[in-house]
Amino acid sequence: MADFRFELISGGASGPRLGRVHTAHGAFDTPAFLPVGTQGAVKTVSPEEVRDAGAQAILANTYHLHLRPGERLVRELGGLHRFMNWDGPILTDSGGFQVFSLSELRTLTPAGVTFRSHLDGSSQFLSPEIAVRIQEDLGSDIMMVLDECLQYPATYEQASASLDLTLAWAARCKDAWRGRNALFGIVQGGGYPELRLRSVAGLRAIGFPGYALGGFSVGEPPALMYDLVGATAPHLPEDKPRYLMGVGTPADLVEAVDCGIDFFDCVLPTRNARNGSLFTATGPVNIRNAAHAADPGPIEPGCPCAACRSYSRAYLRHLALCRETFGLRLNTIHNLSYYQRLMAGVREAIAAGRWAAFRDGFRIAQAAKRD
Amino acid sequence: MADFRFELISGGASGPRLGRVHTAHGAFDTPAFLPVGTQGAVKTVSPEEVRDAGAQAILANTYHLHLRPGERLVRELGGLHRFMNWDGPILTDSGGFQVFSLSELRTLTPAGVTFRSHLDGSSQFLSPEIAVRIQEDLGSDIMMVLDECLQYPATYEQASASLDLTLAWAARCKDAWRGRNALFGIVQGGGYPELRLRSVAGLRAIGFPGYALGGFSVGEPPALMYDLVGATAPHLPEDKPRYLMGVGTPADLVEAVDCGIDFFDCVLPTRNARNGSLFTATGPVNIRNAAHAADPGPIEPGCPCAACRSYSRAYLRHLALCRETFGLRLNTIHNLSYYQRLMAGVREAIAAGRWAAFRDGFRIAQAAKRD
C-alpha cells in the first residue's frame, strides 16, 4: 500500500470533494469516471484513445479475466498493465457481481461461492481469499473485497443476512491482502439506510484504504439511490476515497458527487455507443435515426473528440447501418469524451467554488431534455 | 483528367516497373497495394491507421456505396474523400463485380444489367453511363468502366461474347466520362490469351488513361493467372498504369510485378486479419492457435506496426477468443503493414536494380513456407 494514497484537496465528509488518488501506476483526479475494460480492453477503443478522451484510470473485470485468459497467465506476462498496454491505474472488481449476475447454479456458503462458468459450464469456486489473490495476480492498483450482490428488491431480512456474510468476507479479504496495492471495502445493505450504516460501521471497524458503495444500478429508482448514497457517504471516513460502483448516467454522477462520491465506473458510455446512442449536452442522439442521414454536422458541435473533429453524423449513421466496427469505435470515443468532459467540468466547478451553480444548471438542463 | 498523370520512373512495357500515379488528391508510388474500403471505411481501422501502415491510396466499392448511402448523398456531403475522411487518392470499381457476385435475379442486356439489391431486394439498373455517373458523384480519382464479370471457368464462346459486350460498354463509358478524374478500361477475356489480347487491342483503340486487368482471383490456379498476366501486360501501353484487380496473395503481387503490373487491391490482408490469420515473413500465423496462448512476443519480430510494437501474441489471441473488436483492428493494422512493407521492399528492389534477387529470394522463402 506504500504506493496508494488519497489526497483530499477540498471538501469534507459530505458534499462535493476534490481529490487525487495516487497509485503505483500514477494518479487520477477526482471526481473521476473510470471507463470499463471488461476483458482487458475497453470495447472498440485503444488505450491511447481512452487516454485521449481524458480518462486517467480504468476498471477491469476480475470474473472475466479469471475465466479467460486466467490471472496466472496475465501475471506471467508481466501483469494486466503490460498485457493490455495501459500504464495508468487499474481498478478491479472482486468478481462477485458477475458471479451473481452471469453465472448459473450458484451455491453460496460461508466459505465462498461455487458457480458455473458462463463460458464453458465448468465448476468454479470463489472465496474472499481467492478473490484477493486473483486481483493481486492481475496486478490491480485498487482491488475490491468479495461481496454478495443482492437482487433488487430484497427484503430487510435478506439484505441483513447478506450484509453479515459480506462483512465477514470483507474481514477475510483484509486478512488475505498482502498489503500491496489497495483494497477497498464495499458498503452493502440493499435499500435500507439502517443496514447501509451498519455496513459502514462494520467496514470502518475492519479498516480499508478506500470504500466502495455497491448494490446500486440494479433496478432501483434513481431517487432511492441518491437518498441512500446521501445518507451513507457522510459516515464514511473523510480522508478515504469513496467509489460508487457501476454508476451511472450523467445525472447520477452529478448527484452522487453532490453527496460526496469521488469516483465511478459504468459501461453506459461504451455500451450505449455500441447501440448508437450518443451523449450530448442537449440530450441523447440516436445516430441510426433517419434524421441524421444527410447531416454534415458532428455528433456534438464544439466537442473536441476525434469523432466530432473529422466525421459527420451522416457518415456515422452510414457506418451504423453498415455495421462497420469503425463506427462503434468513433461512437465510443465520443461517449467516453463526453463523460470525461463532464467530470472535468465537475472538478473545475468544485475547484472554482461554483459547484452549486454547476449542479443546478445541470439539473435544469436535464429537466429541459425530458420535456 | 488534368489532375491525373502517370509517371513511369523505370521499366518498360514488360518486366518490373517503378512509377508514380498523380491524382487530384495526391500521388502514390508504384508498385502499390491499395487497401479496400468497401463501404467507405477500411474495415476496423481509421484512415490514420491506413496511412500509418504505409498506404497512399485506397479502393472503395461503387456497388455498395450506390446502394447505401447513395452517391447523391455522398456528393451533397462534399464527396467520398470528405465523407470518409481520407484525403489521398481513391479508386472506385464500377460496381460490376458485385452485381455479378452478390446480387440475385440479374438480367443482362446490351443496355445494362438489372439486378436486385442484396440489401433490400429492390430492383436496380446499372449501365455503363450510370456506372460512370455514380463514380463521378462519389468523386473518385480513378474510375473503372463497367464490365461483365464472367464466372470461372467459362467456355471460349462465353468469354468471347462477354468480351464483345464489355468492349462496347467500355466505349460507352468513355463517351459518358466528362474527363475529370481518370477512367480505366478493363481487360477481360477469361482464361484465353487470344481473347485477352483482343481485349487489349479493343481498349487501346478506345484509349484510356490506364488499364485494369479483370477477371482474376475468381478461382483459377495462380499459375494460369501469372501466365495470362504475363502474356497480356506487354501489350498494354507502356506509358499508362496497369492495375490488377482484386489480387492477391503476397506471392501474386511479386509475380505480377514481375510481369509489369503497377498496382493492386485485395481484401485479403483485411479479411484474413478479421479471421485471425496474420501475415509474417515466415508464413501465416493463426493467432487463435493455443500455441500463442502464453507467447509474450509480437506477431512478427521487427515489425514496426502499432500491433507489434505494443501487444503480445498472447493478448491478441485473448482478444480473438473474446471476440473483442479491438483485436480485429490490431490484426488488420499488422496485415496492412505487412502488405505495405512488402510493396516498399518491391519498390526499393526495383529502384536499386536488384529485382531479380528480390524476386528469387521471395520465391525461395515461399517454397520454404510450404514445406
XYZ file of C-alpha atoms in Angstrom:
742
model
C 0.000 0.000 0.000
C 3.077 2.169 0.048
C 2.126 3.425 -3.407
C -1.530 4.121 -2.660
C -2.569 7.440 -1.195
C -5.652 9.610 -1.316
C -5.100 13.327 -1.358
C -8.226 15.241 -0.381
C -7.814 18.665 -1.927
C -11.106 20.208 -0.887
C -14.353 19.158 0.768
C -15.180 17.061 3.800
C -17.228 14.054 4.863
C -20.238 15.186 2.872
C -20.831 17.368 -0.160
C -18.649 17.666 -3.252
C -14.969 16.835 -2.841
C -11.892 17.429 -4.945
C -9.060 14.973 -4.669
C -6.368 12.892 -6.208
C -5.880 9.139 -5.942
C -2.205 8.152 -6.133
C -1.216 4.627 -7.157
C 1.884 2.758 -8.263
C 0.776 3.454 -11.842
C 0.207 7.166 -11.495
C -2.629 9.241 -10.148
C -6.136 10.229 -11.157
C -8.044 13.357 -10.290
C -11.372 13.038 -8.515
C -14.278 13.236 -9.017
C -13.381 10.715 -11.735
C -15.112 8.388 -14.139
C -13.349 5.114 -14.964
C -14.162 3.502 -18.339
C -14.753 -0.237 -18.184
C -12.306 -2.652 -19.831
C -14.208 -5.815 -19.057
C -11.958 -8.382 -20.692
C -8.722 -6.407 -20.639
C -9.809 -3.966 -23.348
C -12.195 -1.018 -23.298
C -14.501 -2.266 -26.017
C -13.686 -0.987 -29.547
C -11.043 1.575 -28.493
C -7.298 1.612 -27.901
C -5.592 2.615 -24.654
C -4.401 5.753 -26.447
C -7.978 6.637 -27.340
C -9.109 6.058 -23.753
C -6.334 8.365 -22.574
C -7.063 10.947 -25.293
C -10.695 11.040 -24.187
C -9.380 12.253 -20.835
C -9.544 9.083 -18.744
C -6.718 8.602 -16.254
C -7.786 5.243 -14.803
C -9.841 2.257 -15.934
C -11.662 -0.720 -14.481
C -11.163 -4.352 -15.472
C -13.362 -7.286 -14.506
C -11.863 -9.956 -12.307
C -14.542 -12.537 -13.129
C -13.956 -12.308 -16.873
C -10.159 -12.228 -16.678
C -10.112 -15.081 -14.148
C -12.075 -17.317 -16.508
C -10.175 -16.129 -19.605
C -7.208 -15.882 -20.014
C -6.660 -16.587 -16.312
C -4.782 -14.427 -13.808
C -1.742 -16.698 -13.734
C -1.118 -16.186 -17.418
C -1.570 -12.439 -17.003
C 0.916 -12.465 -14.134
C 3.431 -14.500 -16.148
C 3.150 -11.969 -18.951
C 4.027 -9.119 -16.606
C 0.620 -8.191 -15.210
C -2.521 -6.655 -16.603
C -0.971 -3.251 -17.301
C 1.577 -4.692 -19.677
C -0.847 -7.281 -21.087
C -3.375 -4.663 -22.193
C -0.899 -1.803 -22.762
C -2.459 0.532 -20.182
C 0.132 2.104 -17.916
C -2.277 4.102 -15.745
C -4.158 3.000 -12.629
C -6.348 -0.099 -12.956
C -9.173 -0.889 -10.561
C -10.542 -4.413 -10.471
C -13.829 -5.546 -9.049
C -13.866 -8.729 -6.982
C -15.744 -10.820 -9.491
C -18.719 -11.116 -7.167
C -21.079 -9.038 -9.253
C -20.638 -11.225 -12.332
C -20.826 -14.429 -10.288
C -24.243 -13.297 -9.131
C -25.419 -11.891 -12.467
C -23.828 -14.016 -15.219
C -23.236 -17.479 -13.878
C -25.695 -20.260 -13.211
C -26.147 -22.838 -10.476
C -24.578 -20.765 -7.746
C -24.107 -22.372 -4.349
C -23.386 -19.888 -1.620
C -21.829 -20.974 1.663
C -19.954 -19.004 4.281
C -16.757 -20.378 2.741
C -17.479 -18.840 -0.659
C -19.496 -19.330 -3.790
C -19.445 -22.219 -6.241
C -20.696 -21.363 -9.726
C -20.624 -22.489 -13.307
C -18.551 -20.532 -15.796
C -20.774 -18.779 -18.337
C -18.139 -19.672 -20.945
C -17.838 -23.439 -20.686
C -20.034 -24.552 -17.789
C -17.022 -25.586 -15.730
C -17.407 -25.556 -11.957
C -15.614 -22.659 -10.284
C -15.127 -21.587 -6.695
C -14.591 -18.061 -5.457
C -13.798 -17.190 -1.858
C -12.691 -13.932 -0.271
C -9.120 -15.198 -0.208
C -9.216 -16.346 -3.840
C -10.745 -13.045 -4.981
C -7.872 -11.126 -3.415
C -5.277 -13.495 -4.809
C -6.696 -13.227 -8.327
C -6.631 -9.440 -8.180
C -3.085 -9.468 -6.825
C -2.025 -11.735 -9.684
C -3.614 -9.369 -12.178
C -1.582 -6.563 -10.613
C -4.561 -4.356 -9.888
C -3.881 -0.977 -8.306
C -7.220 -0.896 -6.487
C -8.785 -4.205 -5.501
C -12.270 -4.873 -4.160
C -13.372 -7.248 -1.408
C -15.650 -10.097 -2.385
C -19.257 -9.261 -1.562
C -22.594 -10.901 -2.077
C -24.580 -8.922 -4.614
C -28.279 -8.915 -3.776
C -31.050 -8.883 -6.306
C -33.265 -5.783 -6.179
C -35.647 -5.694 -4.437
C -34.610 -7.741 -1.403
C -36.417 -7.965 1.925
C -34.877 -6.458 5.038
C -34.143 -9.925 6.355
C -32.450 -10.985 3.107
C -30.420 -7.788 2.998
C -29.438 -8.095 6.645
C -28.308 -11.706 6.366
C -26.415 -10.922 3.187
C -24.720 -7.990 4.874
C -23.484 -10.190 7.706
C -21.902 -12.540 5.198
C -20.417 -9.658 3.201
C -18.871 -8.137 6.342
C -17.374 -11.487 7.322
C -15.950 -11.830 3.818
C -14.585 -8.285 3.953
C -12.642 -9.151 7.112
C -11.261 -12.278 5.444
C -10.244 -10.264 2.370
C -8.406 -7.821 4.594
C -6.583 -10.724 6.255
C -5.717 -12.252 2.884
C -4.449 -8.978 1.457
C -0.659 -8.808 1.358
C -0.659 -5.049 1.599
C 0.478 -4.248 -1.891
C -1.815 -2.054 -3.984
C -5.030 -1.029 -2.253
C -8.068 -2.978 -1.061
C -11.484 -1.331 -0.786
C -14.352 -2.434 1.410
C -17.809 -2.450 -0.167
C -20.844 -0.976 1.558
C -23.914 -3.122 1.012
C -27.298 -3.209 2.778
C -29.785 -3.099 -0.068
C -32.368 -0.329 0.003
C -32.270 0.080 3.785
C -30.437 3.101 5.192
C -30.129 1.414 8.586
C -28.348 -1.575 7.032
C -26.144 0.715 4.950
C -24.992 2.430 8.143
C -24.397 -0.922 9.829
C -22.304 -1.860 6.796
C -20.273 1.357 7.046
C -19.656 0.792 10.750
C -18.604 -2.807 10.171
C -16.211 -1.880 7.356
C -14.717 1.025 9.331
C -14.061 -1.365 12.192
C -12.054 -3.536 9.796
C -10.434 -0.526 8.162
C -9.727 -0.089 4.451
C -7.748 2.366 2.291
C -10.978 3.213 0.488
C -14.676 2.424 0.425
C -16.977 1.426 -2.382
C -20.758 1.651 -2.407
C -22.201 -1.470 -4.007
C -25.610 -2.762 -4.903
C -26.704 0.242 -6.936
C -27.800 0.440 -10.570
C -29.607 -2.846 -10.054
C -33.061 -1.607 -10.973
C -33.889 0.754 -8.112
C -35.315 4.241 -8.841
C -32.580 6.900 -9.164
C -34.123 8.921 -6.348
C -33.739 5.982 -3.951
C -30.084 5.642 -4.927
C -29.466 9.358 -4.351
C -31.161 9.132 -0.949
C -29.140 6.096 0.082
C -25.847 7.496 -1.174
C -26.601 10.810 0.502
C -27.405 9.042 3.782
C -24.335 6.787 3.623
C -21.460 8.894 2.332
C -21.194 11.297 5.295
C -20.478 8.352 7.579
C -17.508 7.171 5.560
C -14.027 8.282 6.664
C -13.428 11.752 5.299
C -9.829 11.054 4.353
C -10.508 7.935 2.287
C -11.791 7.806 -1.313
C -15.392 6.769 -1.987
C -16.284 4.830 -5.103
C -19.841 4.321 -6.341
C -19.723 1.059 -8.289
C -21.392 0.610 -11.656
C -22.943 4.094 -11.747
C -24.188 5.647 -13.928
C -25.956 8.250 -16.056
C -24.558 11.781 -16.275
C -27.278 12.858 -13.827
C -26.306 10.045 -11.453
C -22.702 11.239 -11.461
C -23.607 14.852 -10.696
C -25.998 13.886 -7.893
C -23.530 11.425 -6.370
C -20.704 13.970 -6.478
C -23.079 16.274 -4.631
C -23.355 13.557 -1.963
C -19.572 13.251 -1.614
C -18.639 10.435 -4.003
C -15.144 10.559 -5.504
C -15.266 8.173 -8.420
C -17.359 5.959 -10.627
C -17.274 3.267 -13.264
C -20.002 2.260 -15.659
C -20.477 0.521 -19.001
C -23.087 3.092 -20.011
C -20.984 5.344 -22.266
C -19.316 2.433 -24.039
C -22.357 0.157 -24.245
C -24.663 2.952 -25.413
C -22.094 3.926 -28.027
C -22.219 0.446 -29.487
C -26.003 0.751 -29.658
C -25.680 4.064 -31.491
C -26.864 6.159 -28.534
C -24.609 9.178 -28.153
C -24.444 11.630 -25.273
C -24.635 15.350 -25.975
C -25.239 18.428 -23.873
C -28.678 18.742 -25.453
C -29.687 15.138 -24.858
C -29.062 11.738 -26.377
C -28.665 11.318 -30.134
C -29.602 8.000 -31.720
C -27.218 8.026 -34.642
C -29.253 5.425 -36.527
C -32.200 7.783 -36.887
C -33.085 8.837 -40.420
C -32.952 12.459 -39.249
C -29.160 12.247 -39.402
C -28.990 10.705 -42.882
C -27.784 13.875 -44.596
C -26.477 15.780 -41.584
C -22.991 17.139 -42.313
C -22.514 18.273 -38.704
C -20.667 16.457 -35.917
C -22.329 14.478 -33.127
C -21.948 17.473 -30.827
C -20.832 20.902 -32.027
C -17.733 22.039 -30.193
C -16.802 18.572 -28.959
C -13.033 18.136 -29.378
C -13.124 14.332 -29.731
C -11.679 12.566 -32.762
C -15.153 11.528 -33.933
C -16.567 15.056 -33.841
C -13.438 16.604 -35.328
C -13.448 14.582 -38.538
C -16.769 12.797 -39.101
C -20.344 13.825 -39.818
C -23.484 12.400 -38.300
C -24.342 11.243 -41.822
C -21.155 9.180 -42.008
C -21.597 7.746 -38.501
C -25.169 6.782 -39.349
C -23.914 5.124 -42.537
C -21.351 3.129 -40.562
C -24.001 2.113 -38.025
C -26.362 0.886 -40.741
C -23.481 -0.960 -42.422
C -22.411 -2.491 -39.080
C -18.882 -1.246 -39.626
C -16.972 -1.654 -36.368
C -15.095 1.576 -37.073
C -18.387 3.340 -36.330
C -18.650 1.657 -32.917
C -15.197 2.962 -32.174
C -15.974 6.545 -33.196
C -19.192 6.449 -31.163
C -17.294 5.098 -28.161
C -14.613 7.768 -28.474
C -17.330 10.405 -28.388
C -19.213 8.988 -25.418
C -16.022 8.499 -23.406
C -15.050 12.058 -24.255
C -18.484 13.286 -23.151
C -18.161 11.575 -19.774
C -14.616 12.804 -19.235
C -15.574 16.356 -20.201
C -18.454 16.146 -17.731
C -16.099 15.083 -14.941
C -13.562 17.748 -15.894
C -16.389 20.292 -15.666
C -17.369 18.901 -12.278
C -13.805 19.228 -10.983
C -13.432 22.739 -12.355
C -16.709 23.822 -10.781
C -15.708 22.454 -7.371
C -12.237 23.986 -7.640
C -13.678 27.350 -8.612
C -16.186 27.330 -5.759
C -19.172 27.346 -8.084
C -20.408 23.794 -7.545
C -23.972 24.767 -6.590
C -24.381 26.777 -9.784
C -22.922 23.958 -11.869
C -25.176 21.363 -10.252
C -28.308 23.493 -10.539
C -27.548 24.385 -14.156
C -27.083 20.713 -14.908
C -30.380 19.826 -13.236
C -32.224 22.496 -15.214
C -30.694 21.250 -18.453
C -31.657 17.679 -17.554
C -35.242 18.731 -16.898
C -35.311 20.570 -20.232
C -34.141 17.424 -22.051
C -37.000 15.457 -20.566
C -39.604 17.962 -21.816
C -8.083 14.421 -66.316
C -5.902 17.450 -65.839
C -5.004 16.160 -62.405
C -4.265 12.583 -63.427
C -0.840 11.635 -64.664
C 1.303 8.515 -64.652
C 4.993 8.991 -64.225
C 6.966 5.935 -65.310
C 10.235 6.154 -63.436
C 11.851 2.953 -64.644
C 10.928 -0.095 -66.684
C 9.111 -0.605 -69.945
C 6.196 -2.479 -71.474
C 7.136 -5.679 -69.670
C 9.018 -6.606 -66.537
C 9.060 -4.740 -63.246
C 8.293 -1.041 -63.369
C 8.723 1.815 -60.949
C 6.303 4.718 -61.157
C 4.118 7.288 -59.560
C 0.399 7.860 -60.119
C -0.561 11.519 -59.673
C -4.156 12.454 -58.894
C -6.099 15.474 -57.674
C -5.743 14.018 -54.171
C -2.023 13.425 -54.233
C 0.148 10.692 -55.646
C 1.015 7.104 -54.879
C 4.189 5.223 -55.631
C 4.019 2.090 -57.735
C 4.146 -0.863 -57.497
C 1.392 -0.181 -54.951
C -1.147 -2.085 -52.940
C -4.486 -0.357 -52.258
C -6.405 -1.457 -49.143
C -10.117 -1.964 -49.685
C -12.658 0.344 -48.035
C -15.749 -1.431 -49.276
C -18.442 0.707 -47.688
C -16.455 3.893 -47.240
C -14.274 2.522 -44.445
C -11.352 0.106 -44.433
C -12.861 -2.420 -42.066
C -11.909 -1.957 -38.385
C -9.238 0.732 -38.944
C -9.126 4.515 -39.182
C -7.813 6.483 -42.144
C -4.853 7.470 -39.967
C -4.073 3.812 -39.328
C -4.322 3.024 -43.052
C -1.894 5.855 -43.753
C 0.422 4.838 -40.882
C 0.579 1.325 -42.320
C 2.104 2.933 -45.411
C -0.858 3.010 -47.787
C -1.076 6.066 -50.034
C -4.300 5.194 -51.881
C -7.376 3.085 -51.222
C -10.234 1.455 -53.104
C -13.941 1.934 -52.412
C -16.796 -0.129 -53.823
C -19.245 1.611 -56.115
C -21.904 -1.093 -55.796
C -22.014 -0.852 -52.014
C -21.889 2.936 -51.837
C -24.504 3.263 -54.590
C -26.960 1.127 -52.636
C -26.042 2.707 -49.301
C -25.800 5.603 -48.586
C -26.157 6.530 -52.275
C -23.766 8.601 -54.373
C -26.001 11.660 -54.368
C -25.825 11.924 -50.601
C -22.069 11.456 -50.718
C -21.810 14.208 -53.342
C -24.005 16.557 -51.287
C -21.744 15.963 -48.301
C -18.693 17.011 -50.296
C -17.657 13.744 -51.902
C -16.282 10.457 -50.671
C -12.942 11.876 -49.537
C -14.575 14.218 -47.059
C -17.295 11.691 -46.143
C -14.810 9.044 -45.053
C -12.011 11.417 -44.002
C -9.444 10.068 -46.477
C -7.667 12.830 -48.342
C -5.487 10.613 -50.523
C -6.303 9.049 -53.883
C -9.432 6.889 -54.060
C -10.025 4.306 -56.765
C -13.535 3.000 -57.309
C -14.566 -0.118 -59.122
C -17.548 0.104 -61.464
C -19.886 -1.966 -59.332
C -19.973 -4.697 -61.941
C -18.116 -7.263 -59.928
C -20.562 -7.106 -57.027
C -23.578 -7.043 -59.364
C -22.371 -10.345 -60.736
C -21.288 -11.865 -57.412
C -23.639 -10.504 -54.723
C -26.965 -9.742 -56.302
C -29.685 -12.103 -57.451
C -32.005 -12.232 -60.435
C -29.673 -10.466 -62.801
C -30.962 -9.652 -66.274
C -28.223 -8.707 -68.678
C -28.989 -6.830 -71.900
C -26.774 -4.730 -74.146
C -28.285 -1.686 -72.432
C -27.060 -2.734 -68.979
C -27.833 -5.026 -66.117
C -30.957 -5.168 -63.951
C -30.441 -6.758 -60.550
C -31.888 -6.995 -57.085
C -30.145 -5.211 -54.246
C -28.655 -7.694 -51.788
C -29.762 -5.291 -49.037
C -33.474 -4.903 -49.605
C -34.333 -6.817 -52.765
C -35.155 -3.608 -54.628
C -34.782 -3.631 -58.400
C -31.725 -1.727 -59.625
C -30.332 -0.921 -63.035
C -26.712 -0.323 -63.873
C -25.495 0.794 -67.312
C -22.087 1.997 -68.469
C -23.338 5.578 -68.317
C -24.803 5.154 -64.830
C -21.634 3.466 -63.546
C -19.557 6.445 -64.667
C -22.016 8.950 -63.255
C -22.083 7.186 -59.865
C -18.303 7.209 -59.663
C -18.182 10.870 -60.670
C -20.694 11.682 -57.939
C -18.577 9.834 -55.397
C -15.642 11.966 -56.521
C -13.386 9.019 -57.310
C -9.871 9.789 -58.515
C -9.633 6.633 -60.616
C -12.855 5.215 -62.066
C -13.426 1.888 -63.771
C -15.539 1.090 -66.803
C -18.483 -1.234 -66.311
C -17.610 -4.750 -67.392
C -19.313 -8.090 -67.350
C -17.611 -10.327 -64.840
C -17.539 -13.929 -66.013
C -17.755 -16.923 -63.754
C -14.695 -19.169 -63.821
C -14.460 -21.366 -65.768
C -16.216 -20.028 -68.875
C -16.141 -21.501 -72.354
C -14.336 -19.712 -75.150
C -17.682 -18.801 -76.686
C -18.997 -17.394 -73.424
C -15.798 -15.454 -72.835
C -15.777 -14.126 -76.390
C -19.402 -12.955 -76.330
C -18.872 -11.387 -72.911
C -15.793 -9.614 -74.161
C -17.723 -8.065 -77.055
C -20.265 -6.680 -74.628
C -17.559 -5.441 -72.257
C -15.754 -3.637 -75.087
C -18.989 -1.990 -76.232
C -19.642 -0.919 -72.652
C -16.078 0.401 -72.343
C -16.670 2.658 -75.370
C -19.908 3.932 -73.862
C -18.180 4.614 -70.533
C -15.521 6.616 -72.355
C -18.258 8.626 -74.084
C -20.084 9.205 -70.801
C -16.947 10.281 -68.972
C -16.744 14.031 -68.506
C -12.979 13.996 -68.392
C -12.493 14.776 -64.751
C -10.510 12.270 -62.706
C -9.361 9.212 -64.631
C -11.215 6.339 -66.272
C -9.577 2.938 -66.712
C -10.515 0.303 -69.253
C -10.683 -3.283 -68.024
C -9.079 -6.162 -69.890
C -11.289 -9.249 -69.831
C -11.261 -12.434 -71.904
C -11.404 -15.182 -69.301
C -8.670 -17.784 -69.353
C -7.930 -17.343 -73.083
C -4.763 -15.448 -74.036
C -6.149 -14.775 -77.510
C -9.244 -13.101 -76.070
C -7.134 -11.154 -73.580
C -5.124 -9.733 -76.495
C -8.307 -8.911 -78.408
C -9.490 -7.097 -75.295
C -6.264 -5.119 -75.061
C -6.489 -4.144 -78.716
C -10.104 -3.089 -78.374
C -9.413 -1.000 -75.287
C -6.331 0.616 -76.835
C -8.430 1.593 -79.817
C -10.815 3.398 -77.460
C -7.964 4.819 -75.423
C -7.849 5.157 -71.623
C -5.595 6.876 -69.079
C -4.953 3.489 -67.507
C -5.749 -0.184 -67.879
C -7.021 -2.718 -65.395
C -6.842 -6.488 -65.710
C -10.109 -8.019 -64.542
C -11.497 -11.480 -64.081
C -8.695 -12.801 -61.905
C -8.851 -14.240 -58.388
C -12.093 -15.938 -59.365
C -10.959 -19.475 -58.671
C -8.362 -20.072 -61.364
C -4.972 -21.617 -60.476
C -2.340 -18.971 -59.656
C -0.051 -20.276 -62.410
C -2.771 -19.620 -65.010
C -3.154 -16.072 -63.733
C 0.588 -15.462 -63.908
C 0.663 -16.827 -67.466
C -2.248 -14.661 -68.567
C -0.938 -11.520 -66.895
C 2.490 -12.183 -68.335
C 1.038 -12.636 -71.808
C -1.186 -9.560 -71.571
C 0.808 -6.860 -69.823
C 3.473 -6.354 -72.517
C 0.750 -5.378 -74.986
C -0.588 -2.589 -72.813
C 0.650 0.957 -73.478
C 3.969 1.360 -71.748
C 3.208 4.872 -70.542
C -0.079 4.049 -68.828
C -0.536 2.424 -65.407
C -1.662 -1.206 -65.149
C -3.876 -2.345 -62.325
C -4.537 -5.995 -61.472
C -7.954 -6.006 -59.836
C -8.733 -7.984 -56.682
C -5.277 -9.585 -56.452
C -3.920 -11.067 -54.248
C -1.572 -13.049 -52.069
C 1.941 -11.742 -51.411
C 3.220 -14.241 -53.998
C 0.647 -12.997 -56.507
C 1.861 -9.439 -56.059
C 5.511 -10.317 -56.569
C 4.799 -12.423 -59.661
C 2.524 -9.785 -61.168
C 5.057 -7.015 -60.557
C 7.491 -9.248 -62.399
C 5.042 -9.218 -65.311
C 4.793 -5.431 -65.351
C 1.780 -4.668 -63.147
C 1.801 -1.336 -61.306
C -0.842 -1.703 -58.649
C -3.282 -3.951 -56.854
C -6.193 -4.073 -54.477
C -7.448 -7.001 -52.446
C -9.484 -7.747 -49.333
C -7.042 -10.498 -48.351
C -4.994 -8.636 -45.712
C -8.047 -7.095 -44.056
C -10.338 -10.120 -44.330
C -7.685 -12.556 -43.149
C -6.938 -10.262 -40.225
C -10.537 -10.468 -39.101
C -10.288 -14.247 -39.265
C -7.154 -14.155 -37.112
C -4.808 -15.087 -39.970
C -1.749 -12.859 -39.846
C 0.962 -12.469 -42.470
C 4.600 -12.778 -41.452
C 7.867 -13.235 -43.305
C 7.999 -16.801 -42.029
C 4.461 -17.709 -43.045
C 0.931 -17.171 -41.790
C 0.170 -17.117 -38.076
C -3.285 -18.140 -36.880
C -3.494 -16.043 -33.766
C -6.285 -18.197 -32.306
C -3.984 -21.208 -32.014
C -3.277 -22.439 -28.492
C 0.435 -22.251 -29.308
C 0.233 -18.475 -28.830
C -1.621 -18.598 -25.503
C 1.386 -17.618 -23.386
C 3.592 -16.061 -26.085
C 4.881 -12.666 -24.917
C 6.350 -11.876 -28.342
C 4.832 -9.765 -31.111
C 3.111 -11.135 -34.222
C 6.311 -10.594 -36.198
C 9.621 -9.652 -34.596
C 10.939 -6.404 -36.022
C 7.604 -5.305 -37.465
C 7.145 -1.592 -36.729
C 3.329 -1.647 -36.734
C 1.302 -0.471 -33.757
C 0.131 -4.020 -33.022
C 3.643 -5.484 -32.933
C 5.080 -2.527 -31.014
C 2.758 -2.794 -28.016
C 0.912 -6.119 -27.927
C 1.841 -9.759 -27.445
C 0.537 -12.731 -29.379
C -0.939 -13.887 -26.068
C -3.001 -10.694 -25.785
C -4.101 -10.789 -29.435
C -5.166 -14.414 -29.012
C -7.094 -13.431 -25.885
C -8.888 -10.663 -27.797
C -9.687 -13.061 -30.644
C -11.174 -15.642 -28.287
C -13.160 -12.887 -26.532
C -14.365 -11.503 -29.866
C -13.144 -8.054 -28.883
C -13.219 -5.848 -31.990
C -10.061 -4.103 -30.813
C -8.276 -7.334 -31.696
C -9.626 -7.259 -35.256
C -8.226 -3.775 -35.557
C -4.762 -4.686 -34.285
C -4.701 -7.707 -36.610
C -5.745 -5.518 -39.532
C -3.098 -2.916 -38.731
C -0.483 -5.653 -38.838
C -1.636 -7.238 -42.085
C -1.908 -3.871 -43.830
C 1.552 -3.025 -42.580
C 2.857 -6.362 -43.880
C 1.471 -5.701 -47.353
C 2.768 -2.148 -47.447
C 6.206 -3.244 -46.257
C 6.210 -5.876 -48.996
C 5.421 -3.245 -51.637
C 8.017 -0.854 -50.212
C 10.538 -3.688 -50.477
C 9.449 -4.335 -54.056
C 9.933 -0.668 -54.963
C 13.304 -0.489 -53.250
C 14.492 -3.622 -55.028
C 13.457 -2.287 -58.429
C 14.984 1.124 -57.716
C 18.237 -0.453 -56.583
C 18.447 -2.699 -59.641
C 18.218 -5.876 -57.597
C 14.738 -7.010 -58.579
C 15.740 -10.463 -59.776
C 17.466 -11.208 -56.485
C 14.471 -9.927 -54.534
C 12.020 -11.963 -56.583
C 14.082 -15.129 -56.393
C 14.636 -14.723 -52.669
C 10.936 -14.277 -52.207
C 10.171 -17.385 -54.243
C 12.633 -19.445 -52.216
C 11.114 -18.192 -48.962
C 7.630 -19.037 -50.255
C 8.711 -22.548 -51.147
C 10.257 -22.962 -47.698
C 6.968 -21.918 -46.049
C 5.137 -24.620 -47.954
C 7.482 -27.339 -46.718
